[in-house]
Amino acid sequence: MATIQQPAAHTVRRGVQPLRAGEGNSYVWHKLHSLLGIIPIGAFLIEHLISNFQALGGPVAYGKTVEFLNSLPMVHVLEWVFIFIPILYHGIYGLYIWLRGKSNVVYYPWSGNWLYLTQRYTGIIAFAFIIQHVIMERFMGVSLHDHPGAAFYKMQQTLANPWMVAIYVIGMLAACWHFSYGVWLFAAKWGITPGTRSRRRFGFVCVAGGVLLAVLGLGSIWAFVGPKYANAPQNVPISYLNAPAHTGAPV
Amino acid sequence: MADKTVQLEIKRQASPEAPEMWEKFELAWRPGMNVISAMMEIAANPVTAEGHQTTPIAYDSNCLEEICGSCAMRINGRARMACSSLVENLEQPIRVEPLSKFPLVRDLQVDRSVLFENLKAVKAWVPVDGTYDLGSGPRVFPQQQEANYPLSNCISCTCCMEVCPQFNPATGFVGAATIAQVKLFNNHPTGKVFKEERLRALAGDGGIQECGYAQNCVEACPKQIPLTNAISDIGRDVMVQKVKDWLRG
Ligand code: SF4
Ligand code: SF4
Ligand code: FES
């Protein structure tokens, strides 16, 4: 048949290009994106949710946590190098990855394919949430670096708006989902779980971890909106924060 | 029995530049009919359901037993092998389209040479050519054979690439089949000689890093090749190779 006699080499290839064997640097940029998602971003997410969980102990306990974090050496350098820049890179490169993929769950509604899509949506939701969260709470309003005791009240004011509560719950859950499935993906793609069974088992671990993180996050949101500390002070004086053990009752 | 029929809707395009159109066909049902045999019947009597004379449908096929890999197409939206798609298992009308990610040649024929190019790019072969007799090859233990056999089943149908969300012109992703073949040939005691080159090749643009682990490939593969396991294993090997190369300078 005529198909065999096609011209051997097209000068301009149509369709998907063949592998550019060994060329370019996209491998490094991709792997950096993947690694940063775990360390430091994932590690920071865990730390952040645990720290925030201290809010359940009240304004003084929360203020102490904030004060401790502020006391870390070169805290401003740390937050740029280990938090802001990695998150910006991960988010922006992640968007670039998303734009180049072509989801097809309509034709292939398989669970892995759904998770692939969900990873993109939870990523953008978490990224948008984190940007607004950092701008509002870190760069605007009372400086928590100078006034750690004001942390509880500041968050409480933000969450006084029910819309903000909804945004926080959605953004926080998206971040937990994105991180837990991200850990699973990391293990699968870096060859840590190369077997079908190991991936399944690790899947349970990631679900459990994700649920735990989500519970921590929801618990801390509850601390700010619940009735227990409804009359939290605007600022807990430094002397209170430095006092050894304190019940946390408002002054 | 005689009145039982099969309805097909086939997407047609006379050439890459020609407009696409759908044609409907109605055939007498026969036991054990598959999509290729249905199209053979259309070729014998190329008349549409409306009674218009048309041309036989162009498609690739050869073995008719899901072993040559040539008849992949989209049937009811899903990439699969036409010869093993039994009509009685398909919802009617059966909608048949060419694969969407490869340049169209005509009707259901597409140009899948990108897979061949990719296999060449990773040297997916065992180098034994020489000017003298190399003697018998090294022994392959049965355990190793068992591990490699599933990978050797690849029929180059490109279903895994068609269904992959990452395989598209923007990424130029190499696709799961080539990654699985890298694992196969890296496991081979003689094929191993190119191991490092293959791994470095897969770290190039469009390489293994583009995989988003949606796992569609493994769902779609007609030969049940453990593609996600291969992606995971080779992902680790590529990483180790890159780190070694970097440390060696
Ligand atoms: S796991 Fe998903 S992204 Fe990776 S090759 Fe398979 S289908 Fe494509
Ligand atoms: S790996 Fe499976 S789906 Fe992909 S080309 Fe080979 S046989 Fe086809
Ligand atoms: S004709 Fe060979 S696989 Fe279908």
Short mmCIF file of C-alpha atoms and ligand atoms in Angstrom, two decimals:
data_model
loop_
_atom_site.label_atom_id
_atom_site.label_comp_id
_atom_site.label_asym_id
_atom_site.label_seq_id
_atom_site.Cartn_x
_atom_site.Cartn_y
_atom_site.Cartn_z
CA MET A 1 0.00 0.00 0.00
CA ALA A 2 0.97 3.58 -0.53
CA THR A 3 1.58 4.23 3.15
CA ILE A 4 5.02 2.64 3.00
CA GLN A 5 6.22 5.02 0.34
CA GLN A 6 5.80 8.13 2.42
CA PRO A 7 8.69 10.58 2.32
CA ALA A 8 11.21 9.30 4.83
CA ALA A 9 11.96 12.42 6.83
CA HIS A 10 9.65 15.40 7.08
CA THR A 11 11.70 18.54 7.38
CA VAL A 12 9.05 20.14 9.61
CA ARG A 13 7.54 17.59 11.97
CA ARG A 14 3.89 17.87 12.75
CA GLY A 15 2.54 16.79 16.12
CA VAL A 16 4.43 16.12 19.33
CA GLN A 17 8.20 16.50 19.04
CA PRO A 18 10.44 13.55 19.87
CA LEU A 19 12.52 13.52 23.06
CA ARG A 20 15.37 16.06 23.05
CA ALA A 21 17.70 13.46 24.52
CA GLY A 22 19.93 14.96 27.19
CA GLU A 23 19.22 18.54 26.05
CA GLY A 24 18.02 21.51 28.08
CA ASN A 25 17.60 22.18 31.78
CA SER A 26 13.91 21.51 32.31
CA TYR A 27 14.79 18.41 34.32
CA VAL A 28 16.49 20.49 36.99
CA TRP A 29 13.69 23.07 37.15
CA HIS A 30 11.05 20.35 37.43
CA LYS A 31 12.87 18.45 40.13
CA LEU A 32 13.50 21.67 42.03
CA HIS A 33 9.77 22.39 41.91
CA SER A 34 9.05 18.90 43.19
CA LEU A 35 11.64 18.99 45.97
CA LEU A 36 10.71 22.49 47.21
CA GLY A 37 7.14 21.30 47.65
CA ILE A 38 8.35 18.88 50.32
CA ILE A 39 11.28 20.81 51.76
CA PRO A 40 10.91 23.53 52.82
CA ILE A 41 7.29 24.25 51.87
CA GLY A 42 5.74 21.04 53.18
CA ALA A 43 7.88 21.10 56.28
CA PHE A 44 6.83 24.69 56.90
CA LEU A 45 3.16 23.82 56.39
CA ILE A 46 3.41 21.20 59.13
CA GLU A 47 5.23 23.60 61.44
CA HIS A 48 2.73 26.36 60.72
CA LEU A 49 -0.32 24.22 61.40
CA ILE A 50 1.20 22.91 64.64
CA SER A 51 2.12 26.44 65.76
CA ASN A 52 -1.32 27.73 64.95
CA PHE A 53 -2.87 24.88 66.86
CA GLN A 54 -1.42 26.56 69.97
CA ALA A 55 -4.17 29.13 69.50
CA LEU A 56 -6.49 26.66 71.16
CA GLY A 57 -4.54 27.46 74.35
CA GLY A 58 -5.62 31.09 74.13
CA PRO A 59 -4.04 34.47 73.38
CA VAL A 60 -1.10 34.07 75.74
CA ALA A 61 -0.11 30.61 74.54
CA TYR A 62 -0.45 31.80 70.96
CA GLY A 63 1.52 34.94 71.63
CA LYS A 64 4.29 32.85 73.15
CA THR A 65 4.49 30.67 70.06
CA VAL A 66 4.72 33.74 67.86
CA GLU A 67 7.35 35.23 70.10
CA PHE A 68 9.39 32.04 69.97
CA LEU A 69 9.27 31.98 66.17
CA ASN A 70 10.30 35.65 66.09
CA SER A 71 13.26 34.82 68.28
CA LEU A 72 14.79 32.49 65.69
CA PRO A 73 18.10 33.89 64.43
CA MET A 74 17.80 36.00 61.27
CA VAL A 75 14.10 35.35 61.11
CA HIS A 76 13.58 37.73 58.17
CA VAL A 77 16.23 36.00 56.12
CA LEU A 78 14.77 32.64 57.07
CA GLU A 79 11.29 33.57 55.98
CA TRP A 80 12.43 34.85 52.61
CA VAL A 81 14.83 32.03 51.85
CA PHE A 82 12.83 29.14 53.23
CA ILE A 83 9.25 30.31 52.84
CA PHE A 84 8.44 33.18 50.48
CA ILE A 85 10.84 32.47 47.62
CA PRO A 86 10.25 28.69 47.56
CA ILE A 87 6.46 29.19 47.63
CA LEU A 88 6.63 31.76 44.83
CA TYR A 89 8.78 29.47 42.72
CA HIS A 90 6.65 26.42 43.43
CA GLY A 91 3.45 28.32 42.68
CA ILE A 92 4.58 30.05 39.51
CA TYR A 93 6.37 27.01 38.06
CA GLY A 94 3.36 24.93 39.07
CA LEU A 95 1.12 27.20 37.00
CA TYR A 96 3.49 26.75 34.09
CA ILE A 97 3.24 22.97 34.48
CA TRP A 98 -0.54 23.19 34.63
CA LEU A 99 -0.77 25.27 31.47
CA ARG A 100 1.26 22.73 29.53
CA GLY A 101 -0.81 19.72 30.58
CA LYS A 102 -4.03 18.80 28.85
CA SER A 103 -6.51 17.19 31.18
CA ASN A 104 -8.82 14.57 29.71
CA VAL A 105 -10.94 13.28 32.58
CA VAL A 106 -13.99 13.55 30.33
CA TYR A 107 -12.83 10.57 28.30
CA TYR A 108 -10.72 8.85 30.91
CA PRO A 109 -12.48 9.29 34.26
CA TRP A 110 -9.97 7.21 36.23
CA SER A 111 -9.03 8.01 39.80
CA GLY A 112 -5.38 8.84 39.06
CA ASN A 113 -6.53 11.19 36.33
CA TRP A 114 -8.95 12.93 38.72
CA LEU A 115 -6.22 13.30 41.28
CA TYR A 116 -3.96 14.77 38.59
CA LEU A 117 -6.62 17.41 37.93
CA THR A 118 -7.36 17.97 41.62
CA GLN A 119 -3.67 18.53 42.29
CA ARG A 120 -3.78 21.46 39.88
CA TYR A 121 -6.94 23.04 41.30
CA THR A 122 -5.94 22.60 44.96
CA GLY A 123 -2.56 24.06 44.02
CA ILE A 124 -3.98 27.26 42.56
CA ILE A 125 -6.49 27.65 45.40
CA ALA A 126 -3.79 27.17 48.02
CA PHE A 127 -1.42 29.53 46.17
CA ALA A 128 -4.02 32.31 45.91
CA PHE A 129 -4.96 31.82 49.54
CA ILE A 130 -1.36 31.88 50.70
CA ILE A 131 -0.65 35.09 48.80
CA GLN A 132 -3.57 36.92 50.39
CA HIS A 133 -2.83 35.37 53.79
CA VAL A 134 0.80 36.51 53.71
CA ILE A 135 -0.02 40.00 52.46
CA MET A 136 -2.78 40.57 54.99
CA GLU A 137 -1.25 38.97 58.05
CA ARG A 138 2.47 39.36 57.48
CA PHE A 139 2.82 42.63 55.60
CA MET A 140 -0.28 44.57 56.66
CA GLY A 141 -1.77 45.66 59.95
CA VAL A 142 0.01 45.35 63.30
CA SER A 143 3.53 43.98 62.94
CA LEU A 144 3.57 40.68 64.79
CA HIS A 145 7.32 40.85 64.86
CA ASP A 146 7.15 43.87 67.15
CA HIS A 147 3.97 42.84 68.93
CA PRO A 148 3.77 39.04 69.17
CA GLY A 149 1.09 39.39 71.80
CA ALA A 150 -1.25 40.95 69.24
CA ALA A 151 -1.26 37.84 67.07
CA PHE A 152 -4.39 36.27 68.47
CA TYR A 153 -6.46 39.43 68.23
CA LYS A 154 -5.26 40.14 64.72
CA MET A 155 -6.35 36.74 63.45
CA GLN A 156 -9.58 37.00 65.37
CA GLN A 157 -10.36 40.29 63.65
CA THR A 158 -9.69 38.74 60.24
CA LEU A 159 -11.89 35.75 61.00
CA ALA A 160 -14.68 37.90 62.39
CA ASN A 161 -15.88 38.07 58.82
CA PRO A 162 -17.71 34.83 57.93
CA TRP A 163 -16.49 35.10 54.33
CA MET A 164 -12.94 35.07 55.59
CA VAL A 165 -13.70 31.95 57.63
CA ALA A 166 -14.93 30.27 54.47
CA ILE A 167 -11.83 31.39 52.56
CA TYR A 168 -9.56 30.14 55.33
CA VAL A 169 -11.27 26.77 55.58
CA ILE A 170 -11.16 26.25 51.79
CA GLY A 171 -7.60 27.54 51.40
CA MET A 172 -6.32 25.51 54.32
CA LEU A 173 -8.02 22.30 53.18
CA ALA A 174 -6.70 22.83 49.64
CA ALA A 175 -3.19 23.23 51.01
CA CYS A 176 -3.49 20.05 53.10
CA TRP A 177 -4.85 18.07 50.14
CA HIS A 178 -2.23 19.40 47.76
CA PHE A 179 0.54 18.61 50.23
CA SER A 180 -0.63 15.08 51.12
CA TYR A 181 -1.10 14.04 47.51
CA GLY A 182 2.09 15.88 46.69
CA VAL A 183 4.01 13.70 49.13
CA TRP A 184 2.47 10.63 47.53
CA LEU A 185 3.42 11.89 44.06
CA PHE A 186 6.91 12.70 45.23
CA ALA A 187 7.42 9.17 46.55
CA ALA A 188 6.04 7.69 43.33
CA LYS A 189 8.05 9.86 40.94
CA TRP A 190 11.34 9.79 42.80
CA GLY A 191 11.20 6.01 42.92
CA ILE A 192 10.62 5.65 46.66
CA THR A 193 7.43 3.65 46.12
CA PRO A 194 8.07 1.83 42.82
CA GLY A 195 5.56 -0.96 43.41
CA THR A 196 1.79 -0.90 43.06
CA ARG A 197 1.37 -2.21 46.59
CA SER A 198 3.85 0.14 48.15
CA ARG A 199 2.07 3.07 46.47
CA ARG A 200 -1.27 1.85 47.78
CA ARG A 201 0.03 1.49 51.31
CA PHE A 202 1.76 4.82 51.21
CA GLY A 203 -1.52 6.26 49.95
CA PHE A 204 -3.14 5.34 53.26
CA VAL A 205 -0.29 7.00 55.13
CA CYS A 206 -0.72 10.19 53.10
CA VAL A 207 -4.48 10.24 53.64
CA ALA A 208 -3.99 9.83 57.39
CA GLY A 209 -1.37 12.57 57.45
CA GLY A 210 -3.55 14.90 55.38
CA VAL A 211 -6.54 14.36 57.63
CA LEU A 212 -4.41 15.03 60.69
CA LEU A 213 -3.11 18.28 59.24
CA ALA A 214 -6.63 19.34 58.26
CA VAL A 215 -7.86 18.66 61.80
CA LEU A 216 -5.02 20.78 63.21
CA GLY A 217 -5.93 23.59 60.81
CA LEU A 218 -9.65 23.44 61.49
CA GLY A 219 -8.93 23.33 65.23
CA SER A 220 -6.92 26.54 65.09
CA ILE A 221 -9.55 28.30 62.99
CA TRP A 222 -12.07 27.25 65.63
CA ALA A 223 -9.88 28.77 68.36
CA PHE A 224 -10.30 32.19 66.75
CA VAL A 225 -14.00 32.03 65.93
CA GLY A 226 -15.23 29.92 68.85
CA PRO A 227 -16.83 31.49 71.94
CA LYS A 228 -14.00 30.59 74.36
CA TYR A 229 -11.73 33.57 73.68
CA ALA A 230 -14.38 35.91 72.32
CA ASN A 231 -13.04 38.80 74.39
CA ALA A 232 -9.35 38.37 73.61
CA PRO A 233 -7.14 41.36 74.42
CA GLN A 234 -5.82 43.50 71.58
CA ASN A 235 -2.30 42.86 72.74
CA VAL A 236 -0.87 40.59 75.38
CA PRO A 237 1.96 42.48 77.10
CA ILE A 238 5.43 41.06 76.66
CA SER A 239 5.71 40.54 80.41
CA TYR A 240 2.85 38.04 80.23
CA LEU A 241 4.44 36.22 77.37
CA ASN A 242 7.67 35.91 79.30
CA ALA A 243 6.06 34.85 82.56
CA PRO A 244 6.77 31.16 83.23
CA ALA A 245 3.45 29.35 83.30
CA HIS A 246 0.26 31.25 82.83
CA THR A 247 -3.29 30.17 82.57
CA GLY A 248 -3.92 32.25 79.50
CA ALA A 249 -6.85 34.10 80.97
CA PRO A 250 -7.33 37.48 79.33
CA VAL A 251 -6.01 40.46 81.26
CA MET B 1 -31.09 -12.55 13.64
CA ALA B 2 -30.92 -11.13 10.15
CA ASP B 3 -32.48 -7.87 11.28
CA LYS B 4 -29.96 -7.26 14.03
CA THR B 5 -27.62 -4.50 12.88
CA VAL B 6 -24.54 -2.62 13.99
CA GLN B 7 -24.35 1.17 13.73
CA LEU B 8 -21.02 2.86 13.27
CA GLU B 9 -20.10 6.52 13.04
CA ILE B 10 -16.68 7.04 11.58
CA LYS B 11 -14.74 10.26 11.41
CA ARG B 12 -13.25 10.75 7.99
CA GLN B 13 -10.69 13.08 6.55
CA ALA B 14 -9.31 12.53 3.06
CA SER B 15 -5.96 14.21 3.78
CA PRO B 16 -4.34 16.25 6.56
CA GLU B 17 -5.65 19.45 4.97
CA ALA B 18 -9.08 18.16 3.94
CA PRO B 19 -12.13 19.00 6.08
CA GLU B 20 -13.22 16.37 8.59
CA MET B 21 -16.65 14.80 8.46
CA TRP B 22 -18.61 11.97 10.00
CA GLU B 23 -20.12 9.08 8.07
CA LYS B 24 -22.69 6.66 9.41
CA PHE B 25 -22.78 3.00 8.50
CA GLU B 26 -25.20 0.22 9.28
CA LEU B 27 -24.07 -3.37 8.94
CA ALA B 28 -25.67 -6.74 9.50
CA TRP B 29 -24.65 -8.08 12.88
CA ARG B 30 -22.43 -11.15 12.97
CA PRO B 31 -21.16 -13.09 15.96
CA GLY B 32 -17.65 -12.15 17.11
CA MET B 33 -17.54 -8.99 15.02
CA ASN B 34 -14.86 -6.45 15.94
CA VAL B 35 -14.26 -2.90 14.79
CA ILE B 36 -11.68 -3.91 12.17
CA SER B 37 -13.86 -6.66 10.72
CA ALA B 38 -16.70 -4.15 10.56
CA MET B 39 -14.49 -1.79 8.55
CA MET B 40 -13.48 -4.67 6.27
CA GLU B 41 -17.13 -5.16 5.50
CA ILE B 42 -17.50 -1.48 4.77
CA ALA B 43 -14.55 -1.75 2.38
CA ALA B 44 -16.31 -4.60 0.58
CA ASN B 45 -19.41 -2.47 0.14
CA PRO B 46 -18.63 1.19 0.85
CA VAL B 47 -22.15 2.56 1.18
CA THR B 48 -23.22 4.79 4.09
CA ALA B 49 -26.33 4.23 6.18
CA GLU B 50 -28.07 6.86 4.07
CA GLY B 51 -27.26 4.85 0.95
CA HIS B 52 -24.51 7.11 -0.45
CA GLN B 53 -21.59 5.53 -2.19
CA THR B 54 -18.33 6.37 -0.41
CA THR B 55 -14.71 5.24 -0.27
CA PRO B 56 -13.32 2.45 1.91
CA ILE B 57 -11.99 3.69 5.21
CA ALA B 58 -8.25 4.07 5.56
CA TYR B 59 -6.85 2.57 8.76
CA ASP B 60 -3.82 0.64 9.94
CA SER B 61 -4.09 -2.96 11.00
CA ASN B 62 -2.20 -6.13 10.51
CA CYS B 63 -2.25 -8.99 12.96
CA LEU B 64 -5.91 -8.82 14.06
CA GLU B 65 -4.91 -10.36 17.37
CA GLU B 66 -3.67 -7.38 19.39
CA ILE B 67 -0.02 -8.09 18.88
CA CYS B 68 1.20 -5.80 16.10
CA GLY B 69 0.04 -2.56 17.69
CA SER B 70 -1.02 -0.89 14.47
CA CYS B 71 -4.79 -0.55 14.90
CA ALA B 72 -4.98 1.87 17.86
CA MET B 73 -7.81 4.38 17.45
CA ARG B 74 -10.39 6.14 19.57
CA ILE B 75 -13.49 4.06 19.93
CA ASN B 76 -16.34 5.73 21.78
CA GLY B 77 -13.87 8.38 22.85
CA ARG B 78 -11.31 6.00 24.33
CA ALA B 79 -8.00 4.95 22.79
CA ARG B 80 -7.91 1.20 22.27
CA MET B 81 -7.05 -1.52 19.80
CA ALA B 82 -9.73 -1.83 17.13
CA CYS B 83 -9.07 -5.51 16.42
CA SER B 84 -9.71 -6.55 20.01
CA SER B 85 -12.70 -4.22 20.43
CA LEU B 86 -15.61 -6.62 20.10
CA VAL B 87 -18.72 -4.98 18.76
CA GLU B 88 -20.95 -6.71 21.28
CA ASN B 89 -19.06 -5.06 24.14
CA LEU B 90 -19.45 -1.57 22.73
CA GLU B 91 -22.23 0.90 23.11
CA GLN B 92 -23.86 1.76 19.78
CA PRO B 93 -23.60 3.75 17.63
CA ILE B 94 -19.90 2.98 17.80
CA ARG B 95 -18.03 6.22 17.26
CA VAL B 96 -14.63 5.66 15.69
CA GLU B 97 -12.05 8.45 15.46
CA PRO B 98 -8.32 8.57 14.76
CA LEU B 99 -5.89 9.05 17.66
CA SER B 100 -5.88 12.77 18.47
CA LYS B 101 -2.24 13.38 19.39
CA PHE B 102 -0.54 12.21 16.22
CA PRO B 103 -0.45 13.85 12.80
CA LEU B 104 -3.29 12.58 10.65
CA VAL B 105 -2.53 10.78 7.41
CA ARG B 106 -6.01 9.86 6.28
CA ASP B 107 -9.26 8.81 7.97
CA LEU B 108 -8.14 6.65 10.91
CA GLN B 109 -4.50 6.50 9.91
CA VAL B 110 -2.05 8.58 11.90
CA ASP B 111 1.70 9.01 11.83
CA ARG B 112 3.08 7.53 15.05
CA SER B 113 6.73 7.75 14.09
CA VAL B 114 7.41 9.94 17.14
CA LEU B 115 7.48 6.76 19.23
CA PHE B 116 10.10 5.28 16.92
CA GLU B 117 12.13 8.49 17.17
CA ASN B 118 11.87 8.35 20.95
CA LEU B 119 12.99 4.73 21.09
CA LYS B 120 15.97 5.67 18.95
CA ALA B 121 16.74 8.64 21.20
CA VAL B 122 17.09 6.34 24.20
CA LYS B 123 18.90 3.57 22.28
CA ALA B 124 16.21 1.02 23.04
CA TRP B 125 18.12 -1.94 21.72
CA VAL B 126 20.79 -4.45 22.68
CA PRO B 127 24.02 -3.63 20.81
CA VAL B 128 25.44 -6.88 19.44
CA ASP B 129 26.56 -5.82 15.97
CA GLY B 130 30.26 -6.32 15.37
CA THR B 131 32.87 -7.57 12.95
CA TYR B 132 33.47 -10.84 14.76
CA ASP B 133 31.48 -13.45 16.65
CA LEU B 134 30.88 -12.19 20.18
CA GLY B 135 29.99 -15.62 21.46
CA SER B 136 26.94 -16.37 23.53
CA GLY B 137 25.51 -13.62 25.69
CA PRO B 138 25.56 -13.57 29.47
CA ARG B 139 23.12 -15.75 31.32
CA VAL B 140 19.79 -14.22 32.30
CA PHE B 141 18.33 -15.79 35.39
CA PRO B 142 14.72 -16.89 35.28
CA GLN B 143 13.76 -14.39 37.98
CA GLN B 144 15.17 -11.61 35.85
CA GLN B 145 13.39 -12.96 32.79
CA GLU B 146 10.12 -12.93 34.65
CA ALA B 147 10.60 -9.34 35.69
CA ASN B 148 11.48 -8.26 32.16
CA TYR B 149 8.94 -10.25 30.22
CA PRO B 150 5.97 -7.94 30.88
CA LEU B 151 8.01 -4.95 29.67
CA SER B 152 8.94 -6.78 26.49
CA ASN B 153 5.24 -7.09 25.63
CA CYS B 154 5.00 -3.52 24.38
CA ILE B 155 3.42 -3.45 20.93
CA SER B 156 4.18 0.25 20.25
CA CYS B 157 0.51 1.00 19.86
CA THR B 158 0.94 4.50 21.46
CA CYS B 159 -2.29 4.17 23.49
CA CYS B 160 -0.33 5.15 26.61
CA MET B 161 0.78 8.35 24.87
CA GLU B 162 -2.62 9.20 23.45
CA VAL B 163 -4.28 9.05 26.88
CA CYS B 164 -1.49 10.86 28.74
CA PRO B 165 -2.44 14.43 29.73
CA GLN B 166 1.23 15.38 29.57
CA PHE B 167 1.86 14.04 26.06
CA ASN B 168 1.17 17.06 23.87
CA PRO B 169 3.01 19.57 21.67
CA ALA B 170 3.67 21.95 24.59
CA THR B 171 5.66 19.45 26.65
CA GLY B 172 7.00 17.21 23.90
CA PHE B 173 6.87 14.51 26.56
CA VAL B 174 8.49 11.22 25.62
CA GLY B 175 5.60 9.09 26.93
CA ALA B 176 5.37 6.00 29.10
CA ALA B 177 6.23 3.37 26.47
CA THR B 178 9.76 4.67 25.92
CA ILE B 179 10.39 4.90 29.67
CA ALA B 180 9.31 1.28 30.09
CA GLN B 181 11.65 0.24 27.27
CA VAL B 182 14.52 2.03 28.99
CA LYS B 183 13.84 -0.13 32.03
CA LEU B 184 13.72 -3.26 29.87
CA PHE B 185 17.01 -2.60 28.10
CA ASN B 186 18.77 -1.32 31.20
CA ASN B 187 17.86 -4.60 32.89
CA HIS B 188 19.33 -6.62 30.08
CA PRO B 189 22.87 -7.82 30.85
CA THR B 190 24.13 -6.76 27.43
CA GLY B 191 21.73 -3.88 26.85
CA LYS B 192 23.02 -2.39 30.10
CA VAL B 193 26.06 -1.04 28.32
CA PHE B 194 23.98 2.01 27.32
CA LYS B 195 22.38 2.39 30.73
CA GLU B 196 23.92 5.74 31.60
CA GLU B 197 23.28 7.18 28.15
CA ARG B 198 19.64 6.14 28.28
CA LEU B 199 19.15 7.72 31.68
CA ARG B 200 20.81 10.95 30.59
CA ALA B 201 18.68 11.02 27.48
CA LEU B 202 15.54 10.76 29.61
CA ALA B 203 16.58 13.83 31.60
CA GLY B 204 16.48 15.94 28.43
CA ASP B 205 13.65 18.33 27.61
CA GLY B 206 10.47 16.32 27.23
CA GLY B 207 11.97 13.65 29.44
CA ILE B 208 10.68 11.69 32.39
CA GLN B 209 10.26 14.80 34.53
CA GLU B 210 7.22 15.81 32.46
CA CYS B 211 5.22 12.84 33.76
CA GLY B 212 2.47 14.09 36.08
CA TYR B 213 1.73 10.59 37.31
CA ALA B 214 -1.90 10.68 36.26
CA GLN B 215 -1.58 6.93 35.67
CA ASN B 216 -3.76 6.93 32.58
CA CYS B 217 -1.05 5.09 30.67
CA VAL B 218 -1.20 2.01 32.83
CA GLU B 219 -5.00 1.97 32.69
CA ALA B 220 -5.05 2.21 28.91
CA CYS B 221 -2.19 -0.11 27.96
CA PRO B 222 -3.70 -3.08 26.12
CA LYS B 223 -0.78 -5.27 27.20
CA GLN B 224 -1.06 -4.42 30.92
CA ILE B 225 2.54 -3.28 31.04
CA PRO B 226 3.43 -2.05 34.54
CA LEU B 227 4.14 1.45 33.25
CA THR B 228 3.80 3.38 36.51
CA ASN B 229 6.24 1.00 38.21
CA ALA B 230 8.67 1.59 35.36
CA ILE B 231 8.26 5.38 35.60
CA SER B 232 8.95 5.19 39.31
CA ASP B 233 12.03 2.97 38.97
CA ILE B 234 13.47 4.89 36.05
CA GLY B 235 12.63 8.18 37.79
CA ARG B 236 14.91 7.13 40.62
CA ASP B 237 17.63 5.86 38.27
CA VAL B 238 17.62 9.11 36.29
CA MET B 239 17.89 11.11 39.50
CA VAL B 240 20.79 9.00 40.79
CA GLN B 241 22.52 9.32 37.42
CA LYS B 242 22.11 13.11 37.40
CA VAL B 243 23.46 13.42 40.91
CA LYS B 244 26.45 11.18 40.05
CA ASP B 245 27.16 13.19 36.91
CA TRP B 246 26.96 16.40 38.89
CA LEU B 247 29.31 15.17 41.62
CA ARG B 248 31.77 13.82 39.07
CA GLY B 249 31.73 17.24 37.43
S1 SF4 C 1 1.61 8.46 34.65
FE1 SF4 C 1 0.25 9.91 33.62
S2 SF4 C 1 1.53 11.63 33.06
FE2 SF4 C 1 2.87 9.88 33.47
S3 SF4 C 1 3.16 8.89 31.52
FE3 SF4 C 1 1.44 7.86 32.50
S4 SF4 C 1 -0.37 8.95 31.74
FE4 SF4 C 1 1.39 10.24 31.31
S1 SF4 C 2 3.35 0.56 26.72
FE1 SF4 C 2 1.35 -0.39 26.32
S2 SF4 C 2 0.07 1.29 25.58
FE2 SF4 C 2 2.18 1.98 25.45
S3 SF4 C 2 2.81 1.53 23.38
FE3 SF4 C 2 3.42 -0.21 24.63
S4 SF4 C 2 1.71 -1.63 24.52
FE4 SF4 C 2 0.96 0.33 23.76
S1 FES C 3 -4.33 -5.32 14.12
FE1 FES C 3 -2.52 -5.83 15.23
S2 FES C 3 -3.01 -4.99 17.18
FE2 FES C 3 -4.86 -4.72 16.11
#
